Amino acid sequence: MKSPTGSTTPTDAARFDLGRLEAETFAAEIAYRPEVPSTNDWALELAHEGGHRLPFLVLASQQTQGRGRGTNRWWSAPGALTFSLLLDSTAVLPDIHALPQVSVVTALAVCEALGSLAPGQPVGLKWPNDVLLGRCKLCGILVESPARPPDRLVIGIGINVNNSFAEAPDDVRQRAASLADATGRPWALTDVLLRVLRAAEQQFASLQAGRVRLSEACRPWCVLSGRAVTVVAGRGRIEGVCTGIGDDGALVVRVGESERRVFSGVVEAIR
Ligand code: BTN
């Protein structure tokens, strides 16, 4: 075992095969706890602490205060997959300007992994970092870069795998779906995580090497392409037709005769 941090119980071990994750993925160190407030918060603490081998996989069976983008919460129930990767940003990014691409390549990795587990299902990427099943959210991604230490990235990923939404708040219940819903069967969380980590390793290596052509790679997955969208970016709103995702990770929106490239924002309306 690569120095797993935290406590485990036999029940927990049955949930995640840490030995396989260690042997079969690019994680150099793994930490597991049955329950934490947020794996992203935990990974940020570990980044601050320093001295860990990266990539560091930070994993929990349950989060009590999962965070989403902005001030959003991330609701999850037992059976969901919630984890964060603590990375050396220089091992992922060719340069700091590539930061907007990280969310997109991560979402792409999740699309590839879940698409391969649910062939024929409408798995898609909603820029910049959501993975959908049809119109419902299957996965959310939260990328954070701590001020200190520099050169660290935390990528948090929440995937609805086997979790039920029976106890979820109304808005979540109406807008979320799970892999088990899509495929009609439960999944071993370790198997799903292995797929996602393998796909992420490849995407990060390609990004670092400058080999990713995001516009092309996203084409089969981008659910916004060809749709009329409203993007809230800072205090502004951009309304137009999405023509895809650029190689730089920007959402490309045609507004009248001109083209706008949005690097950060929330797509509020899709028509
Ligand atoms: C979003 O859709 O707004 C992003 C959701 C990200 C959720 C994941 S779950 C694991 C990690 N820990 C967190 O607190 N958030 C991310």
PDB file of C-alpha atoms and ligand atoms in Angstrom:
ATOM      1  CA  MET A   1       0.000   0.000   0.000  1.00  0.00           C
ATOM      2  CA  LYS A   2       1.291   3.467  -0.861  1.00  0.00           C
ATOM      3  CA  SER A   3       0.983   4.943   2.640  1.00  0.00           C
ATOM      4  CA  PRO A   4      -2.794   5.137   2.826  1.00  0.00           C
ATOM      5  CA  THR A   5      -3.745   7.795   5.331  1.00  0.00           C
ATOM      6  CA  GLY A   6      -6.852   7.625   7.507  1.00  0.00           C
ATOM      7  CA  SER A   7      -8.898   4.873   9.040  1.00  0.00           C
ATOM      8  CA  THR A   8     -10.622   1.938   7.377  1.00  0.00           C
ATOM      9  CA  THR A   9     -13.037  -0.701   8.602  1.00  0.00           C
ATOM     10  CA  PRO A  10     -13.887  -4.028   6.967  1.00  0.00           C
ATOM     11  CA  THR A  11     -17.077  -2.516   5.540  1.00  0.00           C
ATOM     12  CA  ASP A  12     -15.093   0.330   4.050  1.00  0.00           C
ATOM     13  CA  ALA A  13     -12.544  -2.037   2.553  1.00  0.00           C
ATOM     14  CA  ALA A  14     -15.382  -3.829   0.812  1.00  0.00           C
ATOM     15  CA  ARG A  15     -16.423  -0.542  -0.747  1.00  0.00           C
ATOM     16  CA  PHE A  16     -13.053   0.366  -2.207  1.00  0.00           C
ATOM     17  CA  ASP A  17     -10.260  -1.981  -3.172  1.00  0.00           C
ATOM     18  CA  LEU A  18      -7.388   0.306  -2.211  1.00  0.00           C
ATOM     19  CA  GLY A  19      -4.814  -2.316  -3.228  1.00  0.00           C
ATOM     20  CA  ARG A  20      -6.118  -2.365  -6.804  1.00  0.00           C
ATOM     21  CA  LEU A  21      -6.333   1.398  -6.942  1.00  0.00           C
ATOM     22  CA  GLU A  22      -2.742   1.566  -5.781  1.00  0.00           C
ATOM     23  CA  ALA A  23      -1.472  -1.068  -8.202  1.00  0.00           C
ATOM     24  CA  GLU A  24      -3.473  -0.118 -11.272  1.00  0.00           C
ATOM     25  CA  THR A  25      -3.611   3.673 -11.326  1.00  0.00           C
ATOM     26  CA  PHE A  26      -1.260   6.638 -11.426  1.00  0.00           C
ATOM     27  CA  ALA A  27      -2.012   7.532  -7.775  1.00  0.00           C
ATOM     28  CA  ALA A  28       1.290   7.626  -5.894  1.00  0.00           C
ATOM     29  CA  GLU A  29      -0.446   7.994  -2.542  1.00  0.00           C
ATOM     30  CA  ILE A  30      -3.999   7.200  -1.415  1.00  0.00           C
ATOM     31  CA  ALA A  31      -5.979   8.434   1.580  1.00  0.00           C
ATOM     32  CA  TYR A  32      -9.380   7.029   2.497  1.00  0.00           C
ATOM     33  CA  ARG A  33     -11.912   7.911   5.170  1.00  0.00           C
ATOM     34  CA  PRO A  34     -15.457   6.600   5.484  1.00  0.00           C
ATOM     35  CA  GLU A  35     -16.772  10.133   6.009  1.00  0.00           C
ATOM     36  CA  VAL A  36     -15.359  13.633   5.595  1.00  0.00           C
ATOM     37  CA  PRO A  37     -16.926  17.070   5.199  1.00  0.00           C
ATOM     38  CA  SER A  38     -15.419  17.474   1.704  1.00  0.00           C
ATOM     39  CA  THR A  39     -12.649  15.587  -0.100  1.00  0.00           C
ATOM     40  CA  ASN A  40     -11.600  18.867  -1.762  1.00  0.00           C
ATOM     41  CA  ASP A  41     -11.152  20.522   1.641  1.00  0.00           C
ATOM     42  CA  TRP A  42      -9.200  17.509   2.844  1.00  0.00           C
ATOM     43  CA  ALA A  43      -6.989  17.551  -0.279  1.00  0.00           C
ATOM     44  CA  LEU A  44      -6.356  21.297   0.183  1.00  0.00           C
ATOM     45  CA  GLU A  45      -5.245  20.590   3.784  1.00  0.00           C
ATOM     46  CA  LEU A  46      -2.936  17.834   2.551  1.00  0.00           C
ATOM     47  CA  ALA A  47      -1.508  20.216  -0.064  1.00  0.00           C
ATOM     48  CA  HIS A  48      -0.792  22.748   2.675  1.00  0.00           C
ATOM     49  CA  GLU A  49       0.787  20.072   4.878  1.00  0.00           C
ATOM     50  CA  GLY A  50       3.162  19.105   2.028  1.00  0.00           C
ATOM     51  CA  GLY A  51       5.515  16.123   1.800  1.00  0.00           C
ATOM     52  CA  HIS A  52       3.083  13.853  -0.014  1.00  0.00           C
ATOM     53  CA  ARG A  53       3.719  11.930  -3.178  1.00  0.00           C
ATOM     54  CA  LEU A  54       1.619  13.105  -6.078  1.00  0.00           C
ATOM     55  CA  PRO A  55      -0.785  12.368  -7.650  1.00  0.00           C
ATOM     56  CA  PHE A  56      -2.518  11.905  -4.314  1.00  0.00           C
ATOM     57  CA  LEU A  57      -5.961  10.263  -4.432  1.00  0.00           C
ATOM     58  CA  VAL A  58      -8.194  11.463  -1.589  1.00  0.00           C
ATOM     59  CA  LEU A  59     -11.256   9.322  -1.230  1.00  0.00           C
ATOM     60  CA  ALA A  60     -14.343   9.122   0.992  1.00  0.00           C
ATOM     61  CA  SER A  61     -17.473   6.990   1.030  1.00  0.00           C
ATOM     62  CA  GLN A  62     -19.564   9.884   2.257  1.00  0.00           C
ATOM     63  CA  GLN A  63     -19.282  13.662   2.346  1.00  0.00           C
ATOM     64  CA  THR A  64     -21.255  15.753   4.814  1.00  0.00           C
ATOM     65  CA  GLN A  65     -20.447  19.154   3.287  1.00  0.00           C
ATOM     66  CA  GLY A  66     -19.574  18.515  -0.323  1.00  0.00           C
ATOM     67  CA  ARG A  67     -18.908  21.713  -2.240  1.00  0.00           C
ATOM     68  CA  GLY A  68     -19.843  22.623  -5.802  1.00  0.00           C
ATOM     69  CA  ARG A  69     -18.800  25.570  -7.949  1.00  0.00           C
ATOM     70  CA  GLY A  70     -19.268  29.027  -6.456  1.00  0.00           C
ATOM     71  CA  THR A  71     -21.495  28.826  -3.412  1.00  0.00           C
ATOM     72  CA  ASN A  72     -23.228  25.636  -4.535  1.00  0.00           C
ATOM     73  CA  ARG A  73     -23.388  22.556  -2.339  1.00  0.00           C
ATOM     74  CA  TRP A  74     -22.790  19.067  -3.693  1.00  0.00           C
ATOM     75  CA  TRP A  75     -25.383  16.693  -2.361  1.00  0.00           C
ATOM     76  CA  SER A  76     -24.476  13.030  -2.239  1.00  0.00           C
ATOM     77  CA  ALA A  77     -25.771   9.872  -0.582  1.00  0.00           C
ATOM     78  CA  PRO A  78     -24.188   6.471   0.107  1.00  0.00           C
ATOM     79  CA  GLY A  79     -23.322   4.783  -3.183  1.00  0.00           C
ATOM     80  CA  ALA A  80     -21.974   7.961  -4.779  1.00  0.00           C
ATOM     81  CA  LEU A  81     -18.323   8.224  -5.775  1.00  0.00           C
ATOM     82  CA  THR A  82     -16.648  11.278  -4.221  1.00  0.00           C
ATOM     83  CA  PHE A  83     -12.938  11.877  -4.489  1.00  0.00           C
ATOM     84  CA  SER A  84     -10.279  14.479  -5.174  1.00  0.00           C
ATOM     85  CA  LEU A  85      -6.917  14.349  -6.881  1.00  0.00           C
ATOM     86  CA  LEU A  86      -4.088  16.462  -5.523  1.00  0.00           C
ATOM     87  CA  LEU A  87      -1.709  17.080  -8.393  1.00  0.00           C
ATOM     88  CA  ASP A  88       1.493  18.901  -9.194  1.00  0.00           C
ATOM     89  CA  SER A  89       0.156  21.459 -11.674  1.00  0.00           C
ATOM     90  CA  THR A  90       3.429  21.468 -13.604  1.00  0.00           C
ATOM     91  CA  ALA A  91       2.866  17.765 -14.307  1.00  0.00           C
ATOM     92  CA  VAL A  92      -0.524  18.544 -15.877  1.00  0.00           C
ATOM     93  CA  LEU A  93      -0.344  22.020 -17.369  1.00  0.00           C
ATOM     94  CA  PRO A  94       2.039  22.964 -20.176  1.00  0.00           C
ATOM     95  CA  ASP A  95       1.734  26.522 -18.766  1.00  0.00           C
ATOM     96  CA  ILE A  96      -0.517  28.443 -16.402  1.00  0.00           C
ATOM     97  CA  HIS A  97      -2.698  29.708 -19.269  1.00  0.00           C
ATOM     98  CA  ALA A  98      -3.874  26.137 -19.750  1.00  0.00           C
ATOM     99  CA  LEU A  99      -5.805  26.169 -16.443  1.00  0.00           C
ATOM    100  CA  PRO A 100      -9.261  26.521 -18.119  1.00  0.00           C
ATOM    101  CA  GLN A 101      -8.488  23.349 -20.024  1.00  0.00           C
ATOM    102  CA  VAL A 102      -8.163  21.260 -16.859  1.00  0.00           C
ATOM    103  CA  SER A 103     -11.906  21.200 -16.096  1.00  0.00           C
ATOM    104  CA  VAL A 104     -12.671  20.290 -19.670  1.00  0.00           C
ATOM    105  CA  VAL A 105     -10.122  17.466 -19.969  1.00  0.00           C
ATOM    106  CA  THR A 106     -11.303  16.086 -16.632  1.00  0.00           C
ATOM    107  CA  ALA A 107     -14.920  16.147 -17.818  1.00  0.00           C
ATOM    108  CA  LEU A 108     -13.775  14.501 -21.038  1.00  0.00           C
ATOM    109  CA  ALA A 109     -12.083  11.715 -19.058  1.00  0.00           C
ATOM    110  CA  VAL A 110     -15.293  11.144 -17.066  1.00  0.00           C
ATOM    111  CA  CYS A 111     -17.351  11.118 -20.287  1.00  0.00           C
ATOM    112  CA  GLU A 112     -15.046   8.517 -21.823  1.00  0.00           C
ATOM    113  CA  ALA A 113     -15.100   6.367 -18.687  1.00  0.00           C
ATOM    114  CA  LEU A 114     -18.859   6.532 -18.072  1.00  0.00           C
ATOM    115  CA  GLY A 115     -19.632   6.356 -21.790  1.00  0.00           C
ATOM    116  CA  SER A 116     -17.725   3.075 -21.949  1.00  0.00           C
ATOM    117  CA  LEU A 117     -19.677   1.697 -18.974  1.00  0.00           C
ATOM    118  CA  ALA A 118     -23.043   2.830 -20.348  1.00  0.00           C
ATOM    119  CA  PRO A 119     -22.731   2.352 -24.106  1.00  0.00           C
ATOM    120  CA  GLY A 120     -25.593   3.811 -26.107  1.00  0.00           C
ATOM    121  CA  GLN A 121     -26.662   6.073 -23.235  1.00  0.00           C
ATOM    122  CA  PRO A 122     -26.764   9.856 -23.775  1.00  0.00           C
ATOM    123  CA  VAL A 123     -23.653  10.714 -21.740  1.00  0.00           C
ATOM    124  CA  GLY A 124     -22.483  14.251 -22.585  1.00  0.00           C
ATOM    125  CA  LEU A 125     -20.282  17.127 -21.479  1.00  0.00           C
ATOM    126  CA  LYS A 126     -21.853  20.414 -20.420  1.00  0.00           C
ATOM    127  CA  TRP A 127     -19.091  23.009 -20.492  1.00  0.00           C
ATOM    128  CA  PRO A 128     -17.065  23.524 -18.489  1.00  0.00           C
ATOM    129  CA  ASN A 129     -17.246  20.667 -16.033  1.00  0.00           C
ATOM    130  CA  ASP A 130     -20.522  18.800 -15.837  1.00  0.00           C
ATOM    131  CA  VAL A 131     -21.196  15.353 -17.176  1.00  0.00           C
ATOM    132  CA  LEU A 132     -24.828  14.734 -18.019  1.00  0.00           C
ATOM    133  CA  LEU A 133     -27.044  11.786 -18.724  1.00  0.00           C
ATOM    134  CA  GLY A 134     -29.550  13.315 -21.111  1.00  0.00           C
ATOM    135  CA  ARG A 135     -30.558  16.501 -19.275  1.00  0.00           C
ATOM    136  CA  CYS A 136     -29.681  15.235 -15.807  1.00  0.00           C
ATOM    137  CA  LYS A 137     -26.422  15.650 -13.937  1.00  0.00           C
ATOM    138  CA  LEU A 138     -24.338  12.511 -13.556  1.00  0.00           C
ATOM    139  CA  CYS A 139     -21.113  14.121 -12.391  1.00  0.00           C
ATOM    140  CA  GLY A 140     -19.786  17.467 -11.146  1.00  0.00           C
ATOM    141  CA  ILE A 141     -16.159  18.581 -11.105  1.00  0.00           C
ATOM    142  CA  LEU A 142     -14.571  21.254  -8.936  1.00  0.00           C
ATOM    143  CA  VAL A 143     -11.048  22.410  -9.805  1.00  0.00           C
ATOM    144  CA  GLU A 144      -9.230  24.504  -7.213  1.00  0.00           C
ATOM    145  CA  SER A 145      -5.690  25.836  -7.062  1.00  0.00           C
ATOM    146  CA  PRO A 146      -4.514  26.833  -3.589  1.00  0.00           C
ATOM    147  CA  ALA A 147      -2.576  30.079  -3.222  1.00  0.00           C
ATOM    148  CA  ARG A 148      -0.100  28.217  -1.028  1.00  0.00           C
ATOM    149  CA  PRO A 149       1.705  26.132  -1.879  1.00  0.00           C
ATOM    150  CA  PRO A 150       1.861  27.155  -5.525  1.00  0.00           C
ATOM    151  CA  ASP A 151       2.030  24.514  -8.237  1.00  0.00           C
ATOM    152  CA  ARG A 152      -0.732  22.416  -6.755  1.00  0.00           C
ATOM    153  CA  LEU A 153      -4.110  21.575  -8.207  1.00  0.00           C
ATOM    154  CA  VAL A 154      -7.058  19.907  -6.525  1.00  0.00           C
ATOM    155  CA  ILE A 155      -9.570  18.289  -8.831  1.00  0.00           C
ATOM    156  CA  GLY A 156     -12.702  17.101  -7.035  1.00  0.00           C
ATOM    157  CA  ILE A 157     -15.036  14.714  -8.784  1.00  0.00           C
ATOM    158  CA  GLY A 158     -18.483  13.610  -7.650  1.00  0.00           C
ATOM    159  CA  ILE A 159     -20.193  10.882  -9.653  1.00  0.00           C
ATOM    160  CA  ASN A 160     -23.694   9.577  -9.020  1.00  0.00           C
ATOM    161  CA  VAL A 161     -23.039   5.846  -9.317  1.00  0.00           C
ATOM    162  CA  ASN A 162     -25.391   3.751  -7.149  1.00  0.00           C
ATOM    163  CA  ASN A 163     -26.900   6.484  -5.006  1.00  0.00           C
ATOM    164  CA  SER A 164     -30.621   6.919  -4.696  1.00  0.00           C
ATOM    165  CA  PHE A 165     -32.114  10.422  -4.849  1.00  0.00           C
ATOM    166  CA  ALA A 166     -35.062   9.528  -2.612  1.00  0.00           C
ATOM    167  CA  GLU A 167     -33.690  11.669   0.225  1.00  0.00           C
ATOM    168  CA  ALA A 168     -32.371  14.430  -2.028  1.00  0.00           C
ATOM    169  CA  PRO A 169     -33.643  18.007  -2.061  1.00  0.00           C
ATOM    170  CA  ASP A 170     -36.267  18.592  -4.780  1.00  0.00           C
ATOM    171  CA  ASP A 171     -33.977  20.492  -7.145  1.00  0.00           C
ATOM    172  CA  VAL A 172     -31.372  17.700  -7.023  1.00  0.00           C
ATOM    173  CA  ARG A 173     -34.003  14.969  -7.472  1.00  0.00           C
ATOM    174  CA  GLN A 174     -35.319  16.661 -10.600  1.00  0.00           C
ATOM    175  CA  ARG A 175     -31.929  17.318 -12.192  1.00  0.00           C
ATOM    176  CA  ALA A 176     -29.744  14.356 -11.235  1.00  0.00           C
ATOM    177  CA  ALA A 177     -29.257  10.826 -12.552  1.00  0.00           C
ATOM    178  CA  SER A 178     -27.011   7.945 -11.619  1.00  0.00           C
ATOM    179  CA  LEU A 179     -24.974   5.418 -13.561  1.00  0.00           C
ATOM    180  CA  ALA A 180     -27.143   2.706 -12.026  1.00  0.00           C
ATOM    181  CA  ASP A 181     -30.246   4.504 -13.434  1.00  0.00           C
ATOM    182  CA  ALA A 182     -28.609   4.566 -16.852  1.00  0.00           C
ATOM    183  CA  THR A 183     -27.581   0.942 -16.900  1.00  0.00           C
ATOM    184  CA  GLY A 184     -30.179  -0.727 -14.687  1.00  0.00           C
ATOM    185  CA  ARG A 185     -27.560  -2.336 -12.458  1.00  0.00           C
ATOM    186  CA  PRO A 186     -25.333  -1.407  -9.502  1.00  0.00           C
ATOM    187  CA  TRP A 187     -21.615  -0.888 -10.023  1.00  0.00           C
ATOM    188  CA  ALA A 188     -18.539  -1.678  -7.929  1.00  0.00           C
ATOM    189  CA  LEU A 189     -17.229   1.795  -7.052  1.00  0.00           C
ATOM    190  CA  THR A 190     -13.634   0.602  -7.463  1.00  0.00           C
ATOM    191  CA  ASP A 191     -14.304  -0.431 -11.081  1.00  0.00           C
ATOM    192  CA  VAL A 192     -15.818   2.950 -11.925  1.00  0.00           C
ATOM    193  CA  LEU A 193     -12.993   4.803 -10.194  1.00  0.00           C
ATOM    194  CA  LEU A 194     -10.351   2.734 -12.013  1.00  0.00           C
ATOM    195  CA  ARG A 195     -11.876   3.657 -15.383  1.00  0.00           C
ATOM    196  CA  VAL A 196     -12.058   7.336 -14.514  1.00  0.00           C
ATOM    197  CA  LEU A 197      -8.483   7.457 -13.186  1.00  0.00           C
ATOM    198  CA  ARG A 198      -7.080   5.666 -16.239  1.00  0.00           C
ATOM    199  CA  ALA A 199      -8.888   8.026 -18.589  1.00  0.00           C
ATOM    200  CA  ALA A 200      -7.791  11.032 -16.487  1.00  0.00           C
ATOM    201  CA  GLU A 201      -4.158   9.902 -16.525  1.00  0.00           C
ATOM    202  CA  GLN A 202      -4.215   9.775 -20.322  1.00  0.00           C
ATOM    203  CA  GLN A 203      -5.958  13.126 -20.674  1.00  0.00           C
ATOM    204  CA  PHE A 204      -3.566  14.855 -18.255  1.00  0.00           C
ATOM    205  CA  ALA A 205      -0.511  13.375 -20.020  1.00  0.00           C
ATOM    206  CA  SER A 206      -1.828  14.581 -23.384  1.00  0.00           C
ATOM    207  CA  LEU A 207      -2.605  18.030 -21.985  1.00  0.00           C
ATOM    208  CA  GLN A 208       0.862  18.355 -20.482  1.00  0.00           C
ATOM    209  CA  ALA A 209       2.473  17.239 -23.736  1.00  0.00           C
ATOM    210  CA  GLY A 210       0.364  19.711 -25.733  1.00  0.00           C
ATOM    211  CA  ARG A 211      -1.246  16.859 -27.634  1.00  0.00           C
ATOM    212  CA  VAL A 212      -4.889  17.572 -26.750  1.00  0.00           C
ATOM    213  CA  ARG A 213      -6.985  19.085 -29.524  1.00  0.00           C
ATOM    214  CA  LEU A 214      -9.896  19.970 -27.293  1.00  0.00           C
ATOM    215  CA  SER A 215     -12.170  21.252 -30.062  1.00  0.00           C
ATOM    216  CA  GLU A 216     -11.997  17.868 -31.770  1.00  0.00           C
ATOM    217  CA  ALA A 217     -11.935  15.753 -28.614  1.00  0.00           C
ATOM    218  CA  CYS A 218     -15.043  17.490 -27.226  1.00  0.00           C
ATOM    219  CA  ARG A 219     -17.084  17.372 -30.435  1.00  0.00           C
ATOM    220  CA  PRO A 220     -18.684  13.960 -29.794  1.00  0.00           C
ATOM    221  CA  TRP A 221     -19.546  14.913 -26.197  1.00  0.00           C
ATOM    222  CA  CYS A 222     -20.424  18.634 -26.127  1.00  0.00           C
ATOM    223  CA  VAL A 223     -24.173  18.903 -25.453  1.00  0.00           C
ATOM    224  CA  LEU A 224     -24.199  22.676 -26.053  1.00  0.00           C
ATOM    225  CA  SER A 225     -22.967  22.650 -29.655  1.00  0.00           C
ATOM    226  CA  GLY A 226     -25.560  24.046 -32.035  1.00  0.00           C
ATOM    227  CA  ARG A 227     -27.812  25.147 -29.152  1.00  0.00           C
ATOM    228  CA  ALA A 228     -28.922  28.647 -28.160  1.00  0.00           C
ATOM    229  CA  VAL A 229     -27.317  29.396 -24.791  1.00  0.00           C
ATOM    230  CA  THR A 230     -27.191  32.077 -22.124  1.00  0.00           C
ATOM    231  CA  VAL A 231     -23.850  32.204 -20.348  1.00  0.00           C
ATOM    232  CA  VAL A 232     -23.434  34.166 -17.135  1.00  0.00           C
ATOM    233  CA  ALA A 233     -19.811  35.265 -16.986  1.00  0.00           C
ATOM    234  CA  GLY A 234     -18.933  37.584 -14.099  1.00  0.00           C
ATOM    235  CA  ARG A 235     -21.510  40.389 -14.191  1.00  0.00           C
ATOM    236  CA  GLY A 236     -22.206  39.921 -17.876  1.00  0.00           C
ATOM    237  CA  ARG A 237     -24.572  37.714 -19.817  1.00  0.00           C
ATOM    238  CA  ILE A 238     -23.797  36.386 -23.243  1.00  0.00           C
ATOM    239  CA  GLU A 239     -26.600  35.109 -25.430  1.00  0.00           C
ATOM    240  CA  GLY A 240     -25.910  33.314 -28.667  1.00  0.00           C
ATOM    241  CA  VAL A 241     -25.441  29.959 -30.305  1.00  0.00           C
ATOM    242  CA  CYS A 242     -22.699  27.670 -29.041  1.00  0.00           C
ATOM    243  CA  THR A 243     -20.412  26.484 -31.815  1.00  0.00           C
ATOM    244  CA  GLY A 244     -18.297  24.212 -29.606  1.00  0.00           C
ATOM    245  CA  ILE A 245     -15.324  24.228 -27.247  1.00  0.00           C
ATOM    246  CA  GLY A 246     -12.029  25.753 -28.342  1.00  0.00           C
ATOM    247  CA  ASP A 247      -8.583  24.164 -28.088  1.00  0.00           C
ATOM    248  CA  ASP A 248      -7.948  26.620 -25.247  1.00  0.00           C
ATOM    249  CA  GLY A 249     -10.923  25.257 -23.236  1.00  0.00           C
ATOM    250  CA  ALA A 250     -13.138  28.292 -23.951  1.00  0.00           C
ATOM    251  CA  LEU A 251     -16.820  27.959 -24.781  1.00  0.00           C
ATOM    252  CA  VAL A 252     -17.258  29.425 -28.258  1.00  0.00           C
ATOM    253  CA  VAL A 253     -20.496  31.355 -28.724  1.00  0.00           C
ATOM    254  CA  ARG A 254     -21.675  33.015 -31.941  1.00  0.00           C
ATOM    255  CA  VAL A 255     -23.384  36.291 -31.107  1.00  0.00           C
ATOM    256  CA  GLY A 256     -24.826  37.787 -34.284  1.00  0.00           C
ATOM    257  CA  GLU A 257     -21.895  38.055 -36.662  1.00  0.00           C
ATOM    258  CA  SER A 258     -19.193  37.887 -34.025  1.00  0.00           C
ATOM    259  CA  GLU A 259     -17.670  35.122 -31.962  1.00  0.00           C
ATOM    260  CA  ARG A 260     -17.213  35.276 -28.193  1.00  0.00           C
ATOM    261  CA  ARG A 261     -14.845  33.011 -26.269  1.00  0.00           C
ATOM    262  CA  VAL A 262     -15.821  32.456 -22.658  1.00  0.00           C
ATOM    263  CA  PHE A 263     -13.183  31.068 -20.297  1.00  0.00           C
ATOM    264  CA  SER A 264     -15.215  30.949 -17.146  1.00  0.00           C
ATOM    265  CA  GLY A 265     -18.930  31.150 -16.521  1.00  0.00           C
ATOM    266  CA  VAL A 266     -22.135  29.266 -15.968  1.00  0.00           C
ATOM    267  CA  VAL A 267     -24.465  28.210 -18.742  1.00  0.00           C
ATOM    268  CA  GLU A 268     -27.859  29.115 -17.347  1.00  0.00           C
ATOM    269  CA  ALA A 269     -30.206  28.489 -20.204  1.00  0.00           C
ATOM    270  CA  ILE A 270     -30.080  26.094 -23.126  1.00  0.00           C
ATOM    271  CA  ARG A 271     -32.814  26.242 -25.709  1.00  0.00           C
TER     272      ARG A 271
HETATM  273  C1  BTN B   1     -20.320  21.207  -9.278  1.00  0.00           C
HETATM  274  O1  BTN B   1     -21.057  20.526  -9.996  1.00  0.00           O
HETATM  275  O2  BTN B   1     -20.603  22.386  -8.980  1.00  0.00           O
HETATM  276  C2  BTN B   1     -19.055  20.601  -8.787  1.00  0.00           C
HETATM  277  C3  BTN B   1     -19.324  19.472  -7.822  1.00  0.00           C
HETATM  278  C4  BTN B   1     -18.052  18.827  -7.324  1.00  0.00           C
HETATM  279  C5  BTN B   1     -18.329  17.768  -6.273  1.00  0.00           C
HETATM  280  C6  BTN B   1     -17.095  17.029  -5.864  1.00  0.00           C
HETATM  281  S1  BTN B   1     -17.452  15.644  -4.841  1.00  0.00           S
HETATM  282  C7  BTN B   1     -15.769  15.446  -4.464  1.00  0.00           C
HETATM  283  C8  BTN B   1     -15.183  16.838  -4.292  1.00  0.00           C
HETATM  284  N1  BTN B   1     -15.360  17.311  -2.941  1.00  0.00           N
HETATM  285  C9  BTN B   1     -16.172  18.369  -2.876  1.00  0.00           C
HETATM  286  O3  BTN B   1     -16.499  18.967  -1.824  1.00  0.00           O
HETATM  287  N2  BTN B   1     -16.616  18.693  -4.094  1.00  0.00           N
HETATM  288  C10 BTN B   1     -16.050  17.822  -5.099  1.00  0.00           C
END
